[in-house]
CSV table of C-alpha atoms in Angstrom, one decimal:
chain,number,residue,atom,x,y,z
A,18,MET,CA,-71.9,-104.1,40.1
A,19,ALA,CA,-69.1,-103.3,37.6
A,20,MET,CA,-68.6,-99.7,36.6
A,21,LYS,CA,-69.0,-99.3,32.9
A,22,SER,CA,-69.4,-95.7,31.8
A,23,GLU,CA,-66.4,-93.6,30.8
A,24,LYS,CA,-67.7,-90.5,32.4
A,25,ALA,CA,-68.1,-92.3,35.8
A,26,LEU,CA,-64.5,-93.6,35.6
A,27,SER,CA,-63.3,-90.1,34.7
A,28,ALA,CA,-65.2,-88.5,37.6
A,29,LYS,CA,-63.8,-91.2,40.0
A,30,ALA,CA,-60.2,-90.4,38.8
A,31,ASN,CA,-60.8,-86.7,39.3
A,32,LEU,CA,-62.3,-87.3,42.7
A,33,ILE,CA,-59.3,-89.4,43.8
A,34,LYS,CA,-56.9,-86.6,42.5
A,35,PHE,CA,-58.9,-84.1,44.5
A,36,VAL,CA,-58.7,-86.2,47.7
A,37,GLY,CA,-54.9,-86.2,47.4
A,38,LYS,CA,-54.8,-82.4,47.2
A,39,ILE,CA,-57.3,-81.6,49.9
A,40,ASP,CA,-55.9,-84.1,52.4
A,41,LYS,CA,-52.5,-82.4,52.2
A,42,LYS,CA,-54.1,-79.0,52.9
A,43,LEU,CA,-56.1,-80.4,55.8
A,44,GLU,CA,-53.0,-81.9,57.4
A,45,LYS,CA,-51.2,-78.6,57.0
A,46,TYR,CA,-54.2,-76.8,58.5
A,47,PHE,CA,-54.3,-79.0,61.6
A,48,ASN,CA,-50.6,-78.9,62.2
A,49,THR,CA,-50.8,-75.1,62.2
A,50,GLU,CA,-53.8,-75.1,64.6
A,51,LEU,CA,-52.0,-77.5,66.9
A,52,LYS,CA,-49.2,-75.0,67.4
A,53,ASN,CA,-51.7,-72.4,68.6
A,54,VAL,CA,-54.3,-74.3,70.6
A,55,PHE,CA,-56.5,-72.3,73.0
A,56,GLY,CA,-56.2,-73.0,76.7
A,57,VAL,CA,-56.6,-70.8,79.9
A,58,SER,CA,-54.3,-73.1,81.8
A,59,LYS,CA,-51.6,-75.7,81.0
A,60,LYS,CA,-54.0,-78.5,82.1
A,61,GLU,CA,-56.8,-77.3,79.9
A,62,LYS,CA,-54.5,-76.7,77.0
A,63,LEU,CA,-53.3,-80.3,77.2
A,64,LEU,CA,-56.9,-81.5,77.0
A,65,ASN,CA,-57.6,-79.2,74.0
A,66,ILE,CA,-54.5,-80.5,72.2
A,67,HIS,CA,-55.8,-84.0,72.8
A,68,ILE,CA,-59.2,-83.0,71.3
A,69,LEU,CA,-57.7,-81.3,68.3
A,70,LYS,CA,-55.5,-84.3,67.6
A,71,HIS,CA,-58.6,-86.5,67.6
A,72,ILE,CA,-60.4,-84.1,65.2
A,73,LYS,CA,-57.4,-84.3,63.0
A,74,GLU,CA,-57.1,-88.0,63.1
A,75,HIS,CA,-60.9,-88.4,62.5
A,76,ASP,CA,-60.9,-86.0,59.6
A,77,LEU,CA,-57.9,-87.5,57.9
A,78,ARG,CA,-59.3,-91.0,57.9
A,79,PRO,CA,-59.7,-92.2,54.2
A,80,ALA,CA,-62.8,-90.5,52.8
A,81,LYS,CA,-64.4,-89.8,49.5
A,82,ARG,CA,-64.3,-86.0,50.0
A,83,LEU,CA,-67.4,-85.7,47.8
A,84,ARG,CA,-68.8,-82.6,49.5
A,85,GLY,CA,-65.4,-80.8,49.3
A,86,SER,CA,-65.3,-81.7,45.6
A,87,PHE,CA,-68.7,-80.2,45.1
A,88,VAL,CA,-67.6,-76.8,46.6
A,89,TYR,CA,-64.6,-76.9,44.3
A,90,TYR,CA,-66.5,-77.8,41.1
A,91,GLY,CA,-69.4,-75.6,42.1
A,92,TYR,CA,-67.0,-72.7,41.8
A,93,ARG,CA,-65.3,-74.2,38.8
A,94,LEU,CA,-68.6,-74.2,36.9
A,95,LEU,CA,-68.4,-70.4,36.6
A,96,LYS,CA,-64.7,-69.5,37.2
A,97,ASN,CA,-61.3,-70.9,36.8
A,98,ASP,CA,-59.2,-68.8,39.2
A,99,LYS,CA,-58.3,-68.6,42.9
A,100,GLU,CA,-57.2,-72.3,43.3
A,101,ASN,CA,-55.9,-71.9,46.8
A,102,GLU,CA,-58.9,-70.1,48.1
A,103,VAL,CA,-61.4,-72.5,46.5
A,104,MET,CA,-59.5,-75.3,48.1
A,105,ASN,CA,-59.8,-73.5,51.5
A,106,ALA,CA,-63.5,-73.2,51.0
A,107,SER,CA,-63.6,-76.9,50.1
A,108,MET,CA,-61.8,-77.7,53.4
A,109,SER,CA,-64.5,-75.9,55.4
A,110,ILE,CA,-67.3,-78.3,54.3
A,111,GLU,CA,-65.0,-81.3,55.2
A,112,LEU,CA,-64.6,-80.0,58.8
A,113,ILE,CA,-68.3,-79.5,59.0
A,114,HIS,CA,-68.8,-83.0,57.7
A,115,THR,CA,-66.5,-84.4,60.3
A,116,ALA,CA,-68.5,-82.6,63.0
A,117,LEU,CA,-71.8,-83.9,61.8
A,118,LEU,CA,-70.4,-87.5,61.6
A,119,MET,CA,-69.4,-87.3,65.2
A,120,HIS,CA,-72.9,-86.2,66.2
A,121,ASP,CA,-74.5,-88.7,63.8
A,122,ASP,CA,-72.5,-91.7,65.2
A,123,PHE,CA,-73.5,-90.7,68.7
A,124,MET,CA,-77.2,-90.6,67.7
A,125,ASP,CA,-76.9,-93.9,65.7
A,126,GLN,CA,-74.9,-95.6,68.6
A,127,ASP,CA,-72.3,-96.8,66.1
A,128,ASP,CA,-68.9,-97.9,67.5
A,129,THR,CA,-66.8,-97.4,64.4
A,130,ARG,CA,-66.4,-94.9,61.6
A,131,ARG,CA,-64.1,-95.6,58.7
A,132,GLY,CA,-62.7,-98.6,60.5
A,133,LEU,CA,-61.7,-96.8,63.7
A,134,PRO,CA,-63.6,-95.8,66.9
A,135,THR,CA,-66.3,-93.2,66.7
A,136,THR,CA,-65.8,-90.1,68.9
A,137,HIS,CA,-68.2,-91.1,71.7
A,138,GLU,CA,-66.6,-94.6,71.8
A,139,TYR,CA,-63.1,-93.1,71.7
A,140,TYR,CA,-63.8,-90.8,74.7
A,141,LYS,CA,-65.7,-93.6,76.5
A,142,LYS,CA,-62.4,-95.6,76.4
A,143,TYR,CA,-60.4,-92.5,77.3
A,144,HIS,CA,-62.6,-92.2,80.5
A,145,LEU,CA,-62.1,-95.8,81.3
A,146,ASN,CA,-58.3,-95.6,80.8
A,147,LYS,CA,-58.1,-92.5,83.1
A,148,SER,CA,-60.2,-94.2,85.7
A,149,PHE,CA,-62.5,-91.2,85.9
A,150,ARG,CA,-65.6,-91.2,88.1
A,151,PHE,CA,-69.2,-91.4,86.9
A,152,ASP,CA,-70.5,-93.0,83.7
A,153,PRO,CA,-67.9,-93.5,80.9
A,154,LEU,CA,-70.7,-93.7,78.3
A,155,HIS,CA,-72.2,-90.4,79.3
A,156,TYR,CA,-68.7,-88.8,79.2
A,157,GLY,CA,-68.1,-90.2,75.7
A,158,GLU,CA,-71.4,-89.0,74.4
A,159,GLY,CA,-71.0,-85.5,76.0
A,160,MET,CA,-67.5,-85.3,74.5
A,161,ALA,CA,-68.8,-86.3,71.1
A,162,VAL,CA,-71.2,-83.3,71.2
A,163,ASN,CA,-68.4,-80.9,72.4
A,164,VAL,CA,-65.7,-82.2,70.1
A,165,GLY,CA,-68.1,-82.2,67.1
A,166,ASP,CA,-69.1,-78.6,67.9
A,167,THR,CA,-65.5,-77.6,67.9
A,168,ALA,CA,-64.9,-79.1,64.5
A,169,LEU,CA,-68.1,-77.5,63.2
A,170,MET,CA,-66.9,-74.0,64.3
A,171,TYR,CA,-63.5,-74.6,62.8
A,172,GLY,CA,-65.2,-75.4,59.5
A,173,PHE,CA,-67.3,-72.2,59.6
A,174,GLU,CA,-64.3,-70.2,60.5
A,175,ILE,CA,-62.3,-71.4,57.5
A,176,LEU,CA,-65.1,-70.3,55.2
A,177,GLY,CA,-65.4,-67.0,57.0
A,178,LYS,CA,-61.7,-66.3,56.6
A,179,SER,CA,-61.4,-67.3,52.9
A,180,LYS,CA,-60.3,-64.4,50.6
A,181,PHE,CA,-63.4,-63.8,48.5
A,182,PRO,CA,-65.4,-60.6,48.1
A,183,ASN,CA,-67.1,-59.9,51.4
A,184,GLU,CA,-70.6,-59.8,49.9
A,185,LEU,CA,-70.2,-63.2,48.2
A,186,LYS,CA,-68.5,-64.7,51.3
A,187,ILE,CA,-71.4,-63.6,53.6
A,188,LYS,CA,-73.9,-65.1,51.1
A,189,ALA,CA,-71.9,-68.4,51.1
A,190,VAL,CA,-71.6,-68.5,54.9
A,191,ASN,CA,-75.4,-67.8,55.3
A,192,ARG,CA,-76.2,-70.4,52.7
A,193,THR,CA,-74.1,-72.9,54.7
A,194,PHE,CA,-75.8,-72.0,58.0
A,195,ARG,CA,-79.2,-72.5,56.4
A,196,GLY,CA,-78.2,-75.7,54.7
A,197,ILE,CA,-76.9,-77.3,58.0
A,198,ALA,CA,-80.1,-76.0,59.9
A,199,ASN,CA,-82.3,-77.7,57.3
A,200,THR,CA,-80.2,-80.9,57.5
A,201,ALA,CA,-80.7,-80.9,61.3
A,202,TYR,CA,-84.5,-80.8,60.7
A,203,GLY,CA,-84.1,-83.7,58.3
A,204,GLN,CA,-82.1,-85.7,60.9
A,205,ALA,CA,-84.8,-85.0,63.5
A,206,TYR,CA,-87.4,-86.3,61.1
A,207,ASP,CA,-85.3,-89.4,60.4
A,208,LEU,CA,-84.8,-90.1,64.1
A,209,THR,CA,-88.5,-89.7,64.7
A,210,LEU,CA,-89.6,-92.0,61.9
A,211,GLU,CA,-87.0,-94.5,63.1
A,212,SER,CA,-88.4,-94.5,66.6
A,213,PHE,CA,-92.0,-94.7,65.2
A,214,GLY,CA,-90.9,-97.9,63.3
A,215,GLN,CA,-93.1,-97.4,60.3
A,216,ALA,CA,-92.7,-95.5,57.0
A,217,THR,CA,-93.9,-95.3,53.4
A,218,GLU,CA,-91.7,-95.0,50.3
A,219,LYS,CA,-92.7,-91.3,50.3
A,220,ASP,CA,-91.4,-91.0,53.9
A,221,ILE,CA,-88.0,-92.5,52.8
A,222,THR,CA,-87.8,-90.1,49.8
A,223,ASP,CA,-88.7,-87.2,52.0
A,224,ILE,CA,-85.9,-88.0,54.5
A,225,HIS,CA,-83.4,-88.2,51.6
A,226,LEU,CA,-84.7,-84.9,50.2
A,227,ALA,CA,-84.5,-83.2,53.6
A,228,LYS,CA,-81.0,-84.6,54.4
A,229,THR,CA,-78.7,-86.0,51.8
A,230,ALA,CA,-80.0,-84.0,48.8
A,231,ILE,CA,-79.5,-80.7,50.7
A,232,TYR,CA,-76.5,-81.5,52.8
A,233,THR,CA,-74.3,-83.7,50.5
A,234,TYR,CA,-75.1,-82.2,47.1
A,235,GLU,CA,-77.0,-78.9,47.1
A,236,THR,CA,-75.3,-77.0,49.9
A,237,PRO,CA,-71.7,-77.5,48.9
A,238,LEU,CA,-72.4,-76.9,45.2
A,239,HIS,CA,-74.2,-73.7,46.1
A,240,ILE,CA,-71.4,-72.6,48.3
A,241,GLY,CA,-68.9,-72.9,45.5
A,242,ALA,CA,-71.1,-71.3,42.9
A,243,ILE,CA,-72.1,-68.4,45.2
A,244,LEU,CA,-68.4,-67.7,45.8
A,245,ALA,CA,-68.0,-67.5,42.0
A,246,GLY,CA,-70.8,-65.0,41.7
A,247,ALA,CA,-73.7,-67.2,40.8
A,248,ASN,CA,-77.1,-65.6,40.5
A,249,ILE,CA,-80.5,-67.1,41.5
A,250,ASN,CA,-81.1,-68.7,38.1
A,251,ASP,CA,-77.7,-70.3,38.2
A,252,LEU,CA,-78.4,-71.8,41.7
A,253,GLU,CA,-81.8,-73.1,40.5
A,254,ILE,CA,-80.1,-75.0,37.6
A,255,ILE,CA,-77.6,-76.4,40.1
A,256,SER,CA,-80.5,-77.5,42.4
A,257,LYS,CA,-82.2,-79.3,39.5
A,258,TYR,CA,-79.1,-81.5,39.4
A,259,ALA,CA,-78.3,-81.6,43.2
A,260,ILE,CA,-81.6,-82.6,44.7
A,261,PRO,CA,-82.4,-85.7,42.6
A,262,GLY,CA,-78.7,-86.5,42.5
A,263,GLY,CA,-78.6,-86.5,46.3
A,264,VAL,CA,-81.5,-88.9,46.6
A,265,GLY,CA,-79.9,-91.3,44.1
A,266,PHE,CA,-76.7,-91.2,46.1
A,267,GLN,CA,-78.4,-92.0,49.4
A,268,LEU,CA,-80.4,-94.9,47.9
A,269,GLN,CA,-77.1,-96.4,46.7
A,270,ASP,CA,-75.5,-95.6,50.0
A,271,ASP,CA,-78.3,-97.6,51.8
A,272,MET,CA,-77.7,-100.5,49.5
A,273,LEU,CA,-74.0,-100.4,50.3
A,274,GLY,CA,-74.9,-100.3,54.0
A,275,LEU,CA,-76.6,-103.7,53.7
A,276,PHE,CA,-74.6,-105.4,50.9
A,277,GLY,CA,-71.3,-103.5,50.8
A,278,ASP,CA,-67.9,-104.7,51.8
A,279,THR,CA,-67.1,-103.1,55.2
A,280,LYS,CA,-63.4,-102.7,54.2
A,281,LYS,CA,-64.5,-100.7,51.1
A,282,THR,CA,-67.3,-98.7,52.6
A,283,GLY,CA,-65.8,-98.0,56.0
A,284,LYS,CA,-69.2,-98.5,57.6
A,285,PRO,CA,-69.7,-100.9,60.5
A,286,ALA,CA,-71.1,-104.3,59.6
A,287,HIS,CA,-74.8,-104.6,60.0
A,288,SER,CA,-75.0,-101.1,61.4
A,289,ASP,CA,-78.1,-100.1,59.4
A,290,LEU,CA,-79.9,-103.3,60.4
A,291,ARG,CA,-79.0,-103.0,64.1
A,292,GLN,CA,-80.1,-99.4,64.1
A,293,GLY,CA,-83.4,-100.2,62.5
A,294,LYS,CA,-82.6,-97.6,59.9
A,295,MET,CA,-85.4,-96.5,57.6
A,296,THR,CA,-84.4,-97.5,54.1
A,297,LEU,CA,-86.3,-98.2,50.9
A,298,LEU,CA,-84.7,-101.6,50.9
A,299,ILE,CA,-86.4,-102.6,54.2
A,300,ILE,CA,-89.7,-100.7,53.6
A,301,LYS,CA,-90.2,-102.3,50.1
A,302,ALA,CA,-89.1,-105.7,51.4
A,303,LEU,CA,-91.7,-105.6,54.2
A,304,GLU,CA,-94.3,-104.5,51.7
A,305,LYS,CA,-93.6,-107.4,49.3
A,306,ALA,CA,-92.7,-110.1,51.9
A,307,ASN,CA,-94.9,-113.1,52.7
A,308,LYS,CA,-96.0,-113.7,56.3
A,309,HIS,CA,-92.9,-115.7,57.3
A,310,GLN,CA,-90.4,-113.3,55.6
A,311,LYS,CA,-92.1,-110.3,57.2
A,312,LYS,CA,-92.0,-111.8,60.6
A,313,ARG,CA,-88.3,-112.8,60.3
A,314,LEU,CA,-87.3,-109.4,58.9
A,315,LEU,CA,-89.1,-107.6,61.7
A,316,GLU,CA,-87.2,-109.7,64.2
A,317,ILE,CA,-83.8,-108.9,62.7
A,318,TRP,CA,-84.4,-105.2,61.8
A,319,GLY,CA,-83.7,-103.0,64.8
A,320,ASN,CA,-82.1,-105.9,66.8
A,321,ARG,CA,-79.0,-104.4,68.5
A,322,ASN,CA,-77.4,-107.9,68.6
A,323,VAL,CA,-77.7,-108.8,65.0
A,324,GLY,CA,-74.9,-111.1,63.7
A,325,GLU,CA,-73.7,-112.1,60.3
A,326,ASN,CA,-76.1,-115.1,59.9
A,327,GLU,CA,-79.1,-112.9,60.6
A,328,ALA,CA,-77.8,-110.2,58.4
A,329,GLN,CA,-77.5,-112.8,55.6
A,330,GLU,CA,-81.1,-113.8,56.2
A,331,ALA,CA,-82.2,-110.1,55.9
A,332,ARG,CA,-80.2,-109.7,52.7
A,333,LYS,CA,-81.8,-112.8,51.2
A,334,ILE,CA,-85.3,-111.5,52.0
A,335,VAL,CA,-84.5,-108.2,50.5
A,336,ILE,CA,-83.3,-109.9,47.3
A,337,ASP,CA,-86.1,-112.5,47.1
A,338,THR,CA,-88.8,-109.9,47.5
A,339,GLY,CA,-87.4,-107.9,44.6
A,340,SER,CA,-86.6,-105.0,46.9
A,341,LEU,CA,-82.9,-104.8,45.9
A,342,ASP,CA,-83.8,-104.6,42.2
A,343,TYR,CA,-86.5,-102.0,42.9
A,344,SER,CA,-84.0,-99.9,44.9
A,345,ILE,CA,-81.4,-100.1,42.1
A,346,LYS,CA,-83.9,-99.0,39.5
A,347,THR,CA,-85.2,-96.2,41.7
A,348,ALA,CA,-81.6,-94.9,42.4
A,349,HIS,CA,-80.9,-94.9,38.6
A,350,LYS,CA,-84.2,-93.1,38.0
A,351,TRP,CA,-83.2,-90.3,40.4
A,352,VAL,CA,-79.8,-90.0,38.8
A,353,LYS,CA,-81.3,-89.7,35.3
A,354,LYS,CA,-83.5,-86.9,36.6
A,355,ALA,CA,-80.4,-85.2,38.0
A,356,GLN,CA,-78.6,-85.5,34.7
A,357,LYS,CA,-81.4,-83.7,32.8
A,358,ALA,CA,-79.9,-80.5,34.2
A,359,ILE,CA,-76.5,-81.2,32.5
A,360,PRO,CA,-77.6,-79.8,29.0
A,361,GLU,CA,-78.8,-76.6,30.7
A,362,MET,CA,-75.3,-76.2,32.2
A,363,TYR,CA,-73.7,-76.6,28.8
A,364,LYS,CA,-76.2,-74.2,27.3
A,365,LYS,CA,-75.1,-71.6,30.0
A,366,LYS,CA,-71.5,-72.1,28.6
A,367,TRP,CA,-70.3,-73.2,32.0
A,368,GLN,CA,-66.9,-74.7,32.1
A,369,LYS,CA,-67.0,-78.1,30.4
A,370,GLU,CA,-64.6,-79.9,32.7
A,371,ALA,CA,-66.7,-79.0,35.8
A,372,VAL,CA,-70.0,-79.9,34.1
A,373,TYR,CA,-68.6,-83.2,32.9
A,374,TYR,CA,-67.4,-84.0,36.4
A,375,LEU,CA,-71.0,-83.4,37.8
A,376,ASP,CA,-72.4,-85.6,35.1
A,377,GLY,CA,-69.9,-88.3,35.8
A,378,ILE,CA,-70.1,-88.2,39.5
A,379,ALA,CA,-73.9,-88.7,39.4
A,380,GLN,CA,-73.3,-91.8,37.3
A,381,TYR,CA,-70.4,-93.0,39.5
A,382,MET,CA,-72.4,-92.8,42.7
A,383,VAL,CA,-74.9,-95.4,41.4
A,384,GLU,CA,-72.2,-97.6,39.8
A,385,ARG,CA,-70.2,-98.1,43.0
A,386,ASP,CA,-69.4,-101.7,43.9
A,387,TYR,CA,-71.2,-103.5,46.6
């Protein structure tokens, strides 16, 4: 799908520019932390250095930095100062995101993330290379939890140390805590529906509302806006944009998960199919499929040994049943709903550059190439 709109191209260019800035700050942050790694003994300190180096490598893999940009532009909606501190706050959500990816990959049993080993896979291999005793898989999974928790706490600490008025900072930190807690509830719901193996379109929407809408869009935008002194009415306007925008983003992400180029998306090939992930693409295809298509799709979906030929079969069924077209239209519908909040933002006389970015990024997220 070719990107056409000028505002989407503008938002993409600004996002790429933001990535360059935040990646430099993240690298500097990690290098400083590596000089002062905690350790009660030399042996433990060496392990901790190894852990922090992995967190650094994982975090600095090529990424969109969408959440960090939302903290930044959430602040920029209302204020145009404190560049360095706003960037620090943006870094915090990227560390939190790295942590949750480590946990998510372990739960999804994915082997790669952004083209390189996931944390549980990395430490499983570390166990094997060191010829440790006991089960390397259990070690890898246990380390993914611990290493992810470490990254999570670093992220919270960065936000806690940022130089904003204490009252605003406490509000932002508490908003972050609650946002991540609600995301965890959403993840639990997703895992449970996945295990159940059946879902309706409403169930899929509810998962996206409970996870992506809150975690990827609303929470980081609220963090930035709160640090800029946003009031309840301001946050409600932002939520009118963020919640439907997050649903549209996730619907497009699921399409990329099935039809996207692995080199572009950084996602493991066929991961969503192998996992038996609950997506609108699959649910709608099963609903519209004939008897043979349904039987075949159910044989492929959730099969841990799915190969490219079977994935192509699944893609064809999704296309032939009209599920792909339906998902595209549904994603655009949610994005249009998000963009209805844009005039309210202009009416508030919020900074035009930031409002234009949010308008454009909503469009860009459903115009991304497969």
